[in-house]
Tab-separated table of N, CA and C in Angstrom:
chain	number	residue	atom	x	y	z
P	1	UNK	N	78.034	92.134	352.233
P	1	UNK	CA	77.972	93.201	351.050
P	1	UNK	C	79.393	94.172	350.571
P	2	UNK	N	80.143	94.427	351.489
P	2	UNK	CA	81.428	95.227	351.251
P	2	UNK	C	82.177	94.120	349.994
P	3	UNK	N	82.276	92.500	350.725
P	3	UNK	CA	83.327	92.271	349.769
P	3	UNK	C	82.432	91.797	348.338
P	4	UNK	N	81.293	91.679	348.224
P	4	UNK	CA	80.902	91.747	346.855
P	4	UNK	C	81.064	92.726	345.682
P	5	UNK	N	81.280	94.227	346.520
P	5	UNK	CA	81.425	95.242	345.304
P	5	UNK	C	83.087	94.789	345.853
P	6	UNK	N	83.400	94.923	346.178
P	6	UNK	CA	85.055	94.943	346.357
P	6	UNK	C	85.319	93.663	345.626
P	7	UNK	N	84.857	92.448	345.099
P	7	UNK	CA	85.476	91.613	344.520
P	7	UNK	C	84.475	91.966	342.844
P	8	UNK	N	83.454	92.617	343.057
P	8	UNK	CA	82.610	93.308	341.354
P	8	UNK	C	83.808	94.092	340.718
P	9	UNK	N	84.699	95.049	341.941
P	9	UNK	CA	85.114	95.886	341.496
P	9	UNK	C	87.325	95.612	340.614
P	10	UNK	N	87.005	94.516	342.142
P	10	UNK	CA	88.393	94.031	341.292
P	10	UNK	C	88.441	93.144	339.860
P	11	UNK	N	87.178	92.517	340.070
P	11	UNK	CA	87.257	91.875	338.280
P	11	UNK	C	86.857	93.267	336.867
P	12	UNK	N	85.933	94.008	337.813
P	12	UNK	CA	86.129	94.585	336.635
P	12	UNK	C	87.548	95.545	335.805
P	13	UNK	N	87.761	95.934	337.400
P	13	UNK	CA	89.253	96.499	337.050
P	13	UNK	C	90.003	95.568	335.744
P	14	UNK	N	90.249	94.613	336.740
P	14	UNK	CA	91.335	93.961	335.513
P	14	UNK	C	90.737	93.550	334.238
P	15	UNK	N	89.248	93.563	334.233
P	15	UNK	CA	88.824	93.379	332.269
P	15	UNK	C	89.409	94.720	332.192
P	16	UNK	N	89.014	95.629	332.678
P	16	UNK	CA	89.512	96.918	332.227
P	16	UNK	C	91.079	97.424	331.799
P	17	UNK	N	91.217	96.790	332.293
P	17	UNK	CA	93.564	96.403	332.048
P	17	UNK	C	93.672	95.503	330.818
P	18	UNK	N	92.755	94.948	331.201
P	18	UNK	CA	93.327	94.033	329.787
P	18	UNK	C	92.616	94.913	328.465
P	19	UNK	N	91.438	95.215	328.645
P	19	UNK	CA	90.859	95.862	327.751
P	19	UNK	C	91.545	96.902	327.394
P	20	UNK	N	92.423	97.908	327.983
P	20	UNK	CA	93.107	99.082	327.793
P	20	UNK	C	94.221	98.538	327.277
P	21	UNK	N	94.519	97.539	327.447
P	21	UNK	CA	96.028	97.113	327.103
P	21	UNK	C	96.147	96.759	325.707
P	22	UNK	N	94.920	96.071	325.508
P	22	UNK	CA	94.794	95.201	323.950
P	22	UNK	C	94.066	96.654	323.063
P	23	UNK	N	93.886	97.505	323.419
P	23	UNK	CA	93.456	98.604	322.848
P	23	UNK	C	94.636	99.758	322.364
P	24	UNK	N	95.408	99.458	323.569
P	24	UNK	CA	96.613	100.781	323.057
P	24	UNK	C	97.686	99.753	321.724
P	25	UNK	N	97.724	98.629	321.972
P	25	UNK	CA	97.894	97.738	321.082
P	25	UNK	C	97.601	97.891	319.470
P	26	UNK	N	96.305	98.346	319.263
P	26	UNK	CA	95.651	98.645	318.043
P	26	UNK	C	96.511	99.597	316.887
P	27	UNK	N	95.601	99.584	315.986
P	27	UNK	CA	96.873	100.181	314.636
P	27	UNK	C	96.042	101.839	315.286
P	28	UNK	N	95.053	102.143	315.690
P	28	UNK	CA	94.664	103.326	315.778
P	28	UNK	C	96.036	103.801	317.068
P	29	UNK	N	96.343	103.089	317.867
P	29	UNK	CA	96.908	103.462	318.833
P	29	UNK	C	98.467	103.822	318.600
P	30	UNK	N	99.095	102.551	317.065
P	30	UNK	CA	99.937	102.863	316.720
P	30	UNK	C	100.555	103.999	315.981
P	31	UNK	N	99.079	104.635	315.242
P	31	UNK	CA	99.217	105.624	314.389
P	31	UNK	C	99.248	106.988	315.711
P	32	UNK	N	98.374	106.841	316.310
P	32	UNK	CA	98.873	108.269	317.537
P	32	UNK	C	100.248	108.721	318.069
P	33	UNK	N	100.959	107.051	318.292
P	33	UNK	CA	101.356	107.116	319.173
P	33	UNK	C	103.026	107.948	317.696
P	34	UNK	N	102.791	107.577	316.790
P	34	UNK	CA	104.038	107.753	315.717
P	34	UNK	C	103.625	109.318	315.827
P	35	UNK	N	102.753	110.065	315.621
P	35	UNK	CA	102.273	111.580	315.416
P	35	UNK	C	102.480	111.570	317.100
P	36	UNK	N	101.861	111.492	317.970
P	36	UNK	CA	102.222	112.342	319.506
P	36	UNK	C	102.951	111.583	320.545
P	37	UNK	N	103.116	110.748	320.232
P	37	UNK	CA	104.090	109.669	321.294
P	37	UNK	C	103.874	109.409	322.430
P	38	UNK	N	102.120	109.065	322.165
P	38	UNK	CA	101.744	108.253	323.151
P	38	UNK	C	100.443	107.618	322.578
P	39	UNK	N	100.124	106.740	323.139
P	39	UNK	CA	98.620	105.935	322.740
P	39	UNK	C	97.740	106.818	322.945
P	40	UNK	N	96.261	106.045	322.456
P	40	UNK	CA	95.106	106.930	322.392
P	40	UNK	C	94.543	107.372	323.748
P	41	UNK	N	93.174	108.609	323.739
P	41	UNK	CA	92.944	108.823	324.737
P	41	UNK	C	92.295	107.480	325.783
P	42	UNK	N	91.387	106.881	324.253
P	42	UNK	CA	90.644	105.942	325.279
P	42	UNK	C	91.258	104.729	325.743
P	43	UNK	N	92.753	104.182	325.335
P	43	UNK	CA	93.068	103.494	325.947
P	43	UNK	C	93.768	103.922	327.000
P	44	UNK	N	94.775	105.079	327.498
P	44	UNK	CA	95.286	105.438	328.071
P	44	UNK	C	94.268	105.405	329.382
P	45	UNK	N	92.513	106.100	329.213
P	45	UNK	CA	91.667	105.937	330.424
P	45	UNK	C	91.279	104.790	330.763
P	46	UNK	N	91.491	103.821	329.899
P	46	UNK	CA	90.528	102.134	329.692
P	46	UNK	C	92.034	101.419	330.910
P	47	UNK	N	93.428	101.980	331.136
P	47	UNK	CA	94.184	101.324	331.611
P	47	UNK	C	93.977	102.077	333.728
P	48	UNK	N	93.397	103.568	333.085
P	48	UNK	CA	94.018	104.217	334.586
P	48	UNK	C	92.722	103.584	335.127
P	49	UNK	N	91.301	103.795	334.610
P	49	UNK	CA	90.709	103.410	335.499
P	49	UNK	C	89.952	101.719	335.642
P	50	UNK	N	90.930	101.056	335.183
P	50	UNK	CA	91.117	99.823	335.575
P	50	UNK	C	92.260	99.784	336.602
P	51	UNK	N	93.310	100.309	336.547
P	51	UNK	CA	94.252	99.778	337.485
P	51	UNK	C	93.180	100.413	339.551
P	52	UNK	N	92.693	101.914	338.706
P	52	UNK	CA	91.804	102.639	339.894
P	52	UNK	C	90.593	101.533	341.063
P	53	UNK	N	89.985	101.046	339.817
P	53	UNK	CA	88.814	99.628	340.172
P	53	UNK	C	89.367	98.418	341.214
P	54	UNK	N	90.770	98.053	340.108
P	54	UNK	CA	91.627	97.035	340.875
P	54	UNK	C	92.011	97.186	342.244
P	55	UNK	N	92.479	98.692	342.193
P	55	UNK	CA	93.126	99.340	343.834
P	55	UNK	C	91.926	99.057	345.055
P	56	UNK	N	90.971	99.951	344.399
P	56	UNK	CA	89.320	100.088	344.974
P	56	UNK	C	88.988	98.511	345.679
P	57	UNK	N	88.864	97.587	344.976
P	57	UNK	CA	88.332	96.819	344.966
P	57	UNK	C	89.130	95.556	345.612
P	58	UNK	N	90.717	95.741	345.572
P	58	UNK	CA	91.722	95.004	346.333
P	58	UNK	C	91.446	95.514	348.250
P	59	UNK	N	90.955	96.933	348.367
P	59	UNK	CA	91.157	97.435	349.269
P	59	UNK	C	90.047	97.256	350.069
P	60	UNK	N	88.821	96.975	349.576
P	60	UNK	CA	87.929	96.775	349.869
P	60	UNK	C	87.375	95.060	350.583
P	61	UNK	N	88.353	94.561	349.621
P	61	UNK	CA	88.720	92.968	349.975
P	61	UNK	C	89.019	92.399	351.091
P	62	UNK	N	89.763	93.411	351.819
P	62	UNK	CA	90.982	93.308	352.932
P	62	UNK	C	90.897	94.571	354.110
P	63	UNK	N	89.606	95.162	354.051
P	63	UNK	CA	88.813	95.272	355.333
P	63	UNK	C	88.491	94.108	355.857
P	64	UNK	N	88.482	94.451	357.207
P	64	UNK	CA	87.699	93.613	358.546
P	64	UNK	C	86.507	93.981	358.446
P	65	UNK	N	85.453	93.361	358.831
P	65	UNK	CA	84.477	93.495	359.406
P	65	UNK	C	84.404	94.061	360.801
P	66	UNK	N	83.680	95.315	360.823
P	66	UNK	CA	83.560	95.976	361.762
P	66	UNK	C	82.231	95.251	362.641
């Protein structure tokens, strides 16, 4: 069961990272970056959430059965 959850988290994390990267390259992020120096909050949260989910998924996949 933990392996399935880990795999789902890993896949969801990778998808969030890709989506967050694409959002950070969008026109609205360019405008935000021009005025504030950073990308939009949505893009940043997707990237942070994606990395967190991917790490959690990798940890669950690497756990040994007890």
